[in-house]
Amino acid sequence: MLKTANKNIRQLSLSELEQYFETLGEKKFRAKQVYEWLWLKQAHSFEAMTNLSKELRTKLTENFSLPALTIDATQYSADGTIKSRFRTVDKHLVEGVLIPTDDRKTACVSSQIGCSLSCKFCATGYMDRKRNLEFDEIYDEVVLINQQCERVYNKKLSNIVFMGMGEPLLNYKNVLHAIERITSPDGLGMSARRITVSTAGVAKMIKQLGDDKVRFKLALSLHAANDNKRNEIMPINETNNLKALIEALNYFYKKTENEITFEYILFKNFNDSLKDADELIKIYRQVPADLVNIIEYNPIDAARFEKPEEATVNQFMAYLERNRVNARLRRSRGKDIDAACGQLANKDQL
């Protein structure tokens, strides 16, 4: 028999819910009603499930928990970006960002509370990893950011990027389960093609994405195009070097034909020379990548890196374009509220 006492009801599949209602002598369709409340209608309490009898709602309250993320604090940037700090039931904090442009409204979501990878340029990398986010907590992030989007911009989210706190591929099962719920018709019904999962480079799990035939896009946080430099700023490269990542990305593409993007933050006098651009071009030509996102660096207190001069950025971009690299310069959004790339760290001023 299904053990239910205080179990998170959202951890149950529809068939497990049906099994539970059968033990109560209830009709099977009750399970579907509850499932719709949990995922389609995003109910955060049993009391909200108004088409169930009071008696049944009481029984659910006695047998199950329904933990959900709440918004702890919100900050609004001058450029329209909104950063939210979410609180988990066990009192951890995690951040997510709504990034609006004219043609899209993007949610940048987190997959872990903190991070274990210690990338030298990223504020989250200086935090300890407390735990993985559960799939329903990731789902809640998207729901809450979507509600903000509808309230502030009168539009639903168009895109989701897993580029917030944590390494998504080190929380593989929960990230994939969350995306299944986000894309499901009885969930948020979003297209998988509008979701991008970004990784610092876990070669084994990139291949696993290929084997699992995922439908979402993949972004590799590259940031340096030779192993020595990448080892210096991204310790994960010591066990997942560029050769292993190139092989894994090609395997992923062969299995899925999904879009691959390279993310490359420019750091002054570190990876912004034309020699660095040449090394980036060499890697770009070894992988069927659609795009290289050149990203403006957002300084953080803990790191020694600086943003290059505008002339250096323009020279780097022009060199890539001359060499037929599909590159786009991504300007930072939400810098004034520490919501830009690499700045998420649960700062106290929120």
Tab-separated table of C-alpha atoms in Angstrom:
chain	number	residue	atom	x	y	z
A	1	MET	CA	0.000	0.000	0.000
A	2	LEU	CA	1.137	3.553	-0.806
A	3	LYS	CA	2.676	5.277	2.209
A	4	THR	CA	1.240	8.774	2.296
A	5	ALA	CA	1.796	10.312	5.747
A	6	ASN	CA	3.288	13.786	5.216
A	7	LYS	CA	4.578	12.835	1.769
A	8	ASN	CA	4.836	15.729	-0.691
A	9	ILE	CA	1.787	15.105	-2.888
A	10	ARG	CA	3.518	16.576	-5.941
A	11	GLN	CA	6.086	13.770	-5.805
A	12	LEU	CA	3.280	11.343	-6.772
A	13	SER	CA	2.513	10.422	-10.367
A	14	LEU	CA	-1.062	10.420	-11.627
A	15	SER	CA	-1.230	6.622	-11.361
A	16	GLU	CA	-0.001	6.759	-7.735
A	17	LEU	CA	-2.695	9.320	-6.957
A	18	GLU	CA	-5.288	7.049	-8.558
A	19	GLN	CA	-4.039	4.192	-6.373
A	20	TYR	CA	-4.431	6.388	-3.286
A	21	PHE	CA	-8.012	7.374	-4.121
A	22	GLU	CA	-8.919	3.757	-4.786
A	23	THR	CA	-7.861	2.897	-1.206
A	24	LEU	CA	-10.314	5.587	-0.026
A	25	GLY	CA	-13.099	4.112	-2.131
A	26	GLU	CA	-13.191	7.319	-4.188
A	27	LYS	CA	-13.807	7.527	-7.932
A	28	LYS	CA	-10.739	7.470	-10.183
A	29	PHE	CA	-11.490	10.903	-11.656
A	30	ARG	CA	-10.764	12.500	-8.269
A	31	ALA	CA	-7.065	11.803	-8.872
A	32	LYS	CA	-7.242	13.695	-12.192
A	33	GLN	CA	-8.949	16.622	-10.463
A	34	VAL	CA	-6.225	16.824	-7.821
A	35	TYR	CA	-3.482	16.428	-10.431
A	36	GLU	CA	-4.952	19.351	-12.401
A	37	TRP	CA	-5.037	21.489	-9.256
A	38	LEU	CA	-1.393	20.697	-8.566
A	39	TRP	CA	0.040	21.306	-12.036
A	40	LEU	CA	-2.428	22.996	-14.385
A	41	LYS	CA	-3.984	25.357	-11.837
A	42	GLN	CA	-0.843	25.559	-9.665
A	43	ALA	CA	-2.716	25.316	-6.355
A	44	HIS	CA	-0.464	25.771	-3.330
A	45	SER	CA	-2.946	24.529	-0.739
A	46	PHE	CA	-5.537	21.752	-0.482
A	47	GLU	CA	-8.087	24.343	0.631
A	48	ALA	CA	-7.880	25.920	-2.846
A	49	MET	CA	-9.177	22.690	-4.474
A	50	THR	CA	-12.778	23.866	-4.396
A	51	ASN	CA	-14.353	21.083	-6.495
A	52	LEU	CA	-13.395	18.519	-3.821
A	53	SER	CA	-15.559	17.958	-0.766
A	54	LYS	CA	-14.435	19.525	2.510
A	55	GLU	CA	-14.039	16.019	3.924
A	56	LEU	CA	-11.719	14.966	1.098
A	57	ARG	CA	-9.657	18.152	1.418
A	58	THR	CA	-9.258	17.467	5.132
A	59	LYS	CA	-8.145	13.906	4.383
A	60	LEU	CA	-5.531	15.181	1.896
A	61	THR	CA	-4.285	17.714	4.454
A	62	GLU	CA	-3.901	14.960	7.055
A	63	ASN	CA	-2.086	12.586	4.682
A	64	PHE	CA	0.053	14.811	2.493
A	65	SER	CA	2.188	17.920	2.548
A	66	LEU	CA	2.127	20.491	-0.254
A	67	PRO	CA	5.386	22.451	0.095
A	68	ALA	CA	5.822	25.329	-2.328
A	69	LEU	CA	8.241	28.161	-2.999
A	70	THR	CA	7.209	31.643	-1.902
A	71	ILE	CA	8.591	35.006	-2.982
A	72	ASP	CA	10.695	36.369	-0.136
A	73	ALA	CA	11.729	39.642	-1.813
A	74	THR	CA	11.606	41.333	-5.219
A	75	GLN	CA	13.788	43.946	-6.895
A	76	TYR	CA	12.981	45.956	-10.006
A	77	SER	CA	15.738	47.163	-12.353
A	78	ALA	CA	15.623	50.418	-14.291
A	79	ASP	CA	15.754	48.324	-17.508
A	80	GLY	CA	12.616	46.322	-16.603
A	81	THR	CA	14.402	43.226	-15.274
A	82	ILE	CA	12.837	41.749	-12.123
A	83	LYS	CA	14.830	39.676	-9.633
A	84	SER	CA	13.043	37.503	-7.084
A	85	ARG	CA	14.424	35.803	-4.032
A	86	PHE	CA	12.457	32.641	-3.328
A	87	ARG	CA	12.190	30.935	0.042
A	88	THR	CA	11.893	27.158	0.288
A	89	VAL	CA	9.858	25.372	2.953
A	90	ASP	CA	13.087	24.471	4.773
A	91	LYS	CA	14.073	28.188	4.803
A	92	HIS	CA	16.723	28.198	2.073
A	93	LEU	CA	16.915	31.120	-0.359
A	94	VAL	CA	17.365	30.937	-4.117
A	95	GLU	CA	17.077	33.547	-6.866
A	96	GLY	CA	15.361	33.787	-10.245
A	97	VAL	CA	15.120	36.584	-12.810
A	98	LEU	CA	12.540	37.810	-15.320
A	99	ILE	CA	14.322	39.339	-18.332
A	100	PRO	CA	11.968	41.255	-20.632
A	101	THR	CA	12.762	42.406	-24.179
A	102	ASP	CA	10.426	43.612	-26.925
A	103	ASP	CA	10.145	40.208	-28.571
A	104	ARG	CA	10.539	37.805	-25.630
A	105	LYS	CA	10.003	37.422	-21.903
A	106	THR	CA	12.581	35.060	-20.412
A	107	ALA	CA	12.731	33.394	-17.003
A	108	CYS	CA	16.244	32.670	-15.750
A	109	VAL	CA	15.832	29.910	-13.161
A	110	SER	CA	18.082	28.193	-10.628
A	111	SER	CA	18.569	24.455	-10.226
A	112	GLN	CA	20.562	24.283	-6.966
A	113	ILE	CA	20.786	26.232	-3.718
A	114	GLY	CA	24.336	27.499	-4.104
A	115	CYS	CA	26.855	25.738	-6.332
A	116	SER	CA	29.770	23.318	-5.952
A	117	LEU	CA	31.740	24.286	-9.071
A	118	SER	CA	33.564	27.398	-7.741
A	119	CYS	CA	33.868	29.241	-11.074
A	120	LYS	CA	36.088	32.223	-10.279
A	121	PHE	CA	33.998	34.897	-12.027
A	122	CYS	CA	30.567	33.908	-10.699
A	123	ALA	CA	29.052	35.125	-7.407
A	124	THR	CA	27.153	31.845	-6.913
A	125	GLY	CA	30.473	29.993	-7.266
A	126	TYR	CA	31.622	31.582	-4.008
A	127	MET	CA	28.652	30.095	-2.129
A	128	ASP	CA	28.446	26.581	-0.744
A	129	ARG	CA	25.989	24.199	-2.346
A	130	LYS	CA	23.298	23.537	0.261
A	131	ARG	CA	21.206	21.102	-1.762
A	132	ASN	CA	19.572	20.408	-5.109
A	133	LEU	CA	16.210	21.961	-5.848
A	134	GLU	CA	13.403	19.422	-6.185
A	135	PHE	CA	11.596	19.303	-9.535
A	136	ASP	CA	8.446	20.857	-8.059
A	137	GLU	CA	10.488	23.735	-6.617
A	138	ILE	CA	11.979	24.442	-10.058
A	139	TYR	CA	8.447	24.310	-11.470
A	140	ASP	CA	7.344	26.839	-8.815
A	141	GLU	CA	10.123	29.223	-9.880
A	142	VAL	CA	8.738	29.240	-13.419
A	143	VAL	CA	5.131	29.586	-12.203
A	144	LEU	CA	5.957	32.540	-9.944
A	145	ILE	CA	8.037	34.319	-12.598
A	146	ASN	CA	5.274	33.716	-15.150
A	147	GLN	CA	2.727	35.263	-12.767
A	148	GLN	CA	5.007	38.307	-12.408
A	149	CYS	CA	5.306	38.508	-16.186
A	150	GLU	CA	1.528	38.475	-16.643
A	151	ARG	CA	1.035	41.031	-13.869
A	152	VAL	CA	3.739	43.487	-14.998
A	153	TYR	CA	3.852	42.958	-18.780
A	154	ASN	CA	0.442	41.386	-19.528
A	155	LYS	CA	2.209	38.544	-21.305
A	156	LYS	CA	3.150	34.982	-20.532
A	157	LEU	CA	6.763	33.817	-20.468
A	158	SER	CA	8.097	32.999	-23.938
A	159	ASN	CA	11.417	31.412	-22.905
A	160	ILE	CA	13.158	29.703	-19.985
A	161	VAL	CA	16.905	29.488	-19.423
A	162	PHE	CA	18.515	27.330	-16.742
A	163	MET	CA	21.266	29.884	-16.155
A	164	GLY	CA	20.590	30.838	-12.541
A	165	MET	CA	22.218	29.416	-9.428
A	166	GLY	CA	23.758	25.951	-9.630
A	167	GLU	CA	24.822	23.438	-12.299
A	168	PRO	CA	21.719	21.897	-13.901
A	169	LEU	CA	23.481	18.708	-15.023
A	170	LEU	CA	24.507	17.958	-11.423
A	171	ASN	CA	20.792	17.938	-10.585
A	172	TYR	CA	19.965	15.957	-13.702
A	173	LYS	CA	16.885	14.010	-12.627
A	174	ASN	CA	15.067	16.968	-11.058
A	175	VAL	CA	15.862	19.323	-13.955
A	176	LEU	CA	14.534	16.853	-16.534
A	177	HIS	CA	11.462	16.101	-14.427
A	178	ALA	CA	10.788	19.843	-14.002
A	179	ILE	CA	11.076	20.366	-17.777
A	180	GLU	CA	8.693	17.451	-18.353
A	181	ARG	CA	6.111	19.204	-16.118
A	182	ILE	CA	6.790	22.628	-17.685
A	183	THR	CA	6.294	21.279	-21.225
A	184	SER	CA	3.423	18.893	-20.472
A	185	PRO	CA	-0.097	19.840	-21.662
A	186	ASP	CA	-1.303	19.179	-18.095
A	187	GLY	CA	1.491	21.429	-16.775
A	188	LEU	CA	2.536	24.795	-18.231
A	189	GLY	CA	2.407	23.539	-21.824
A	190	MET	CA	5.540	25.388	-22.954
A	191	SER	CA	7.511	24.264	-25.992
A	192	ALA	CA	10.775	22.469	-25.178
A	193	ARG	CA	12.351	24.430	-28.046
A	194	ARG	CA	11.941	27.562	-25.934
A	195	ILE	CA	13.957	26.109	-23.054
A	196	THR	CA	17.756	26.270	-22.836
A	197	VAL	CA	19.778	24.355	-20.259
A	198	SER	CA	23.209	25.849	-19.637
A	199	THR	CA	26.091	23.771	-18.312
A	200	ALA	CA	29.627	24.568	-17.171
A	201	GLY	CA	30.528	21.304	-18.906
A	202	VAL	CA	29.771	17.886	-17.439
A	203	ALA	CA	30.745	15.722	-20.419
A	204	LYS	CA	29.176	12.484	-19.151
A	205	MET	CA	25.804	14.163	-18.530
A	206	ILE	CA	25.862	15.999	-21.879
A	207	LYS	CA	26.060	12.555	-23.487
A	208	GLN	CA	23.235	11.375	-21.220
A	209	LEU	CA	21.070	14.228	-22.556
A	210	GLY	CA	21.712	12.806	-26.021
A	211	ASP	CA	20.813	9.285	-24.949
A	212	ASP	CA	17.623	10.620	-23.333
A	213	LYS	CA	16.730	12.364	-26.617
A	214	VAL	CA	15.837	15.628	-24.878
A	215	ARG	CA	14.109	18.281	-26.960
A	216	PHE	CA	15.439	21.454	-25.321
A	217	LYS	CA	18.452	23.529	-26.371
A	218	LEU	CA	21.882	23.252	-24.771
A	219	ALA	CA	24.340	26.029	-23.938
A	220	LEU	CA	27.945	25.458	-22.903
A	221	SER	CA	29.499	28.080	-20.619
A	222	LEU	CA	32.866	28.111	-22.367
A	223	HIS	CA	34.510	31.429	-21.300
A	224	ALA	CA	38.017	30.296	-22.300
A	225	ALA	CA	39.036	28.399	-25.422
A	226	ASN	CA	42.162	26.644	-24.166
A	227	ASP	CA	42.514	24.224	-21.260
A	228	ASN	CA	45.091	26.223	-19.281
A	229	LYS	CA	42.944	29.333	-19.100
A	230	ARG	CA	39.745	27.395	-18.557
A	231	ASN	CA	41.329	25.416	-15.696
A	232	GLU	CA	42.236	28.747	-14.090
A	233	ILE	CA	38.690	30.103	-14.005
A	234	MET	CA	36.582	26.928	-14.093
A	235	PRO	CA	37.948	24.064	-11.945
A	236	ILE	CA	35.474	21.637	-13.584
A	237	ASN	CA	37.661	21.776	-16.711
A	238	GLU	CA	40.354	19.739	-14.940
A	239	THR	CA	38.092	16.674	-15.137
A	240	ASN	CA	36.040	17.742	-18.196
A	241	ASN	CA	38.566	19.225	-20.615
A	242	LEU	CA	37.790	20.831	-23.954
A	243	LYS	CA	38.499	17.673	-25.963
A	244	ALA	CA	35.999	15.701	-23.806
A	245	LEU	CA	33.412	18.501	-24.102
A	246	ILE	CA	33.764	18.760	-27.889
A	247	GLU	CA	33.245	15.001	-28.147
A	248	ALA	CA	30.221	15.137	-25.824
A	249	LEU	CA	28.611	18.051	-27.702
A	250	ASN	CA	29.011	16.260	-31.031
A	251	TYR	CA	27.456	13.144	-29.511
A	252	PHE	CA	24.557	15.229	-28.147
A	253	TYR	CA	23.952	16.802	-31.555
A	254	LYS	CA	24.155	13.487	-33.402
A	255	LYS	CA	21.477	12.054	-31.076
A	256	THR	CA	19.135	15.069	-30.915
A	257	GLU	CA	20.005	17.661	-33.611
A	258	ASN	CA	19.093	20.251	-30.974
A	259	GLU	CA	20.514	23.743	-31.019
A	260	ILE	CA	23.872	24.249	-29.266
A	261	THR	CA	25.130	27.655	-28.110
A	262	PHE	CA	28.495	28.692	-26.694
A	263	GLU	CA	28.514	31.295	-23.914
A	264	TYR	CA	31.706	33.333	-23.706
A	265	ILE	CA	32.195	36.117	-21.143
A	266	LEU	CA	34.916	38.599	-22.085
A	267	PHE	CA	37.429	39.362	-19.299
A	268	LYS	CA	39.894	42.244	-19.677
A	269	ASN	CA	43.438	41.077	-20.572
A	270	PHE	CA	42.504	37.436	-19.999
A	271	ASN	CA	40.452	36.047	-22.895
A	272	ASP	CA	39.761	39.117	-25.052
A	273	SER	CA	42.699	39.130	-27.504
A	274	LEU	CA	42.553	38.164	-31.179
A	275	LYS	CA	44.614	35.069	-30.284
A	276	ASP	CA	41.791	34.117	-27.885
A	277	ALA	CA	39.301	34.793	-30.682
A	278	ASP	CA	41.269	32.434	-32.956
A	279	GLU	CA	41.110	29.668	-30.324
A	280	LEU	CA	37.365	30.252	-29.942
A	281	ILE	CA	36.899	29.992	-33.721
A	282	LYS	CA	38.818	26.698	-33.743
A	283	ILE	CA	36.434	25.194	-31.151
A	284	TYR	CA	33.369	26.668	-32.883
A	285	ARG	CA	34.355	24.846	-36.084
A	286	GLN	CA	34.598	21.485	-34.303
A	287	VAL	CA	31.015	21.547	-33.029
A	288	PRO	CA	27.743	22.142	-34.941
A	289	ALA	CA	27.013	25.209	-32.777
A	290	ASP	CA	24.315	27.624	-33.912
A	291	LEU	CA	25.587	30.648	-32.051
A	292	VAL	CA	28.293	32.134	-29.852
A	293	ASN	CA	26.924	34.508	-27.238
A	294	ILE	CA	29.630	37.018	-26.318
A	295	ILE	CA	28.653	38.268	-22.882
A	296	GLU	CA	29.488	41.514	-21.159
A	297	TYR	CA	31.224	40.820	-17.835
A	298	ASN	CA	29.444	41.949	-14.675
A	299	PRO	CA	31.999	42.609	-11.923
A	300	ILE	CA	31.464	41.010	-8.519
A	301	ASP	CA	33.148	41.891	-5.210
A	302	ALA	CA	34.868	38.524	-4.784
A	303	ALA	CA	36.589	38.372	-8.198
A	304	ARG	CA	39.568	40.179	-9.693
A	305	PHE	CA	38.213	40.321	-13.251
A	306	GLU	CA	37.310	43.492	-15.126
A	307	LYS	CA	35.226	44.317	-18.151
A	308	PRO	CA	37.240	45.032	-21.343
A	309	GLU	CA	37.224	48.418	-23.075
A	310	GLU	CA	34.439	48.888	-25.627
A	311	ALA	CA	36.994	49.110	-28.461
A	312	THR	CA	38.408	45.683	-27.484
A	313	VAL	CA	34.906	44.169	-27.446
A	314	ASN	CA	34.124	45.646	-30.873
A	315	GLN	CA	37.441	44.376	-32.294
A	316	PHE	CA	36.769	40.868	-30.911
A	317	MET	CA	33.240	40.812	-32.376
A	318	ALA	CA	34.385	42.121	-35.766
A	319	TYR	CA	37.108	39.447	-35.926
A	320	LEU	CA	34.577	36.672	-35.247
A	321	GLU	CA	32.226	38.046	-37.906
A	322	ARG	CA	35.031	38.282	-40.476
A	323	ASN	CA	35.707	34.593	-39.807
A	324	ARG	CA	32.046	33.700	-40.408
A	325	VAL	CA	31.218	32.911	-36.771
A	326	ASN	CA	27.573	33.469	-35.924
A	327	ALA	CA	28.208	35.634	-32.853
A	328	ARG	CA	25.943	37.931	-30.886
A	329	LEU	CA	26.946	40.451	-28.233
A	330	ARG	CA	24.680	40.029	-25.221
A	331	ARG	CA	24.418	43.210	-23.189
A	332	SER	CA	23.822	42.812	-19.476
A	333	ARG	CA	20.375	43.260	-18.012
A	334	GLY	CA	19.555	44.014	-14.380
A	335	LYS	CA	23.093	45.025	-13.359
A	336	ASP	CA	21.772	47.677	-10.966
A	337	ILE	CA	20.041	44.974	-8.870
A	338	ASP	CA	22.767	42.282	-9.171
A	339	ALA	CA	20.509	40.260	-11.461
A	340	ALA	CA	22.869	40.027	-14.428
A	341	CYS	CA	24.874	37.016	-15.584
A	342	GLY	CA	27.109	35.720	-12.775
A	343	GLN	CA	25.719	38.012	-10.082
A	344	LEU	CA	23.147	35.830	-8.293
A	345	ALA	CA	24.198	35.285	-4.695
A	346	ASN	CA	21.293	36.004	-2.276
A	347	LYS	CA	22.796	39.311	-1.200
A	348	ASP	CA	21.422	40.772	2.003
A	349	GLN	CA	20.233	44.006	0.434
A	350	LEU	CA	17.264	42.258	-1.189
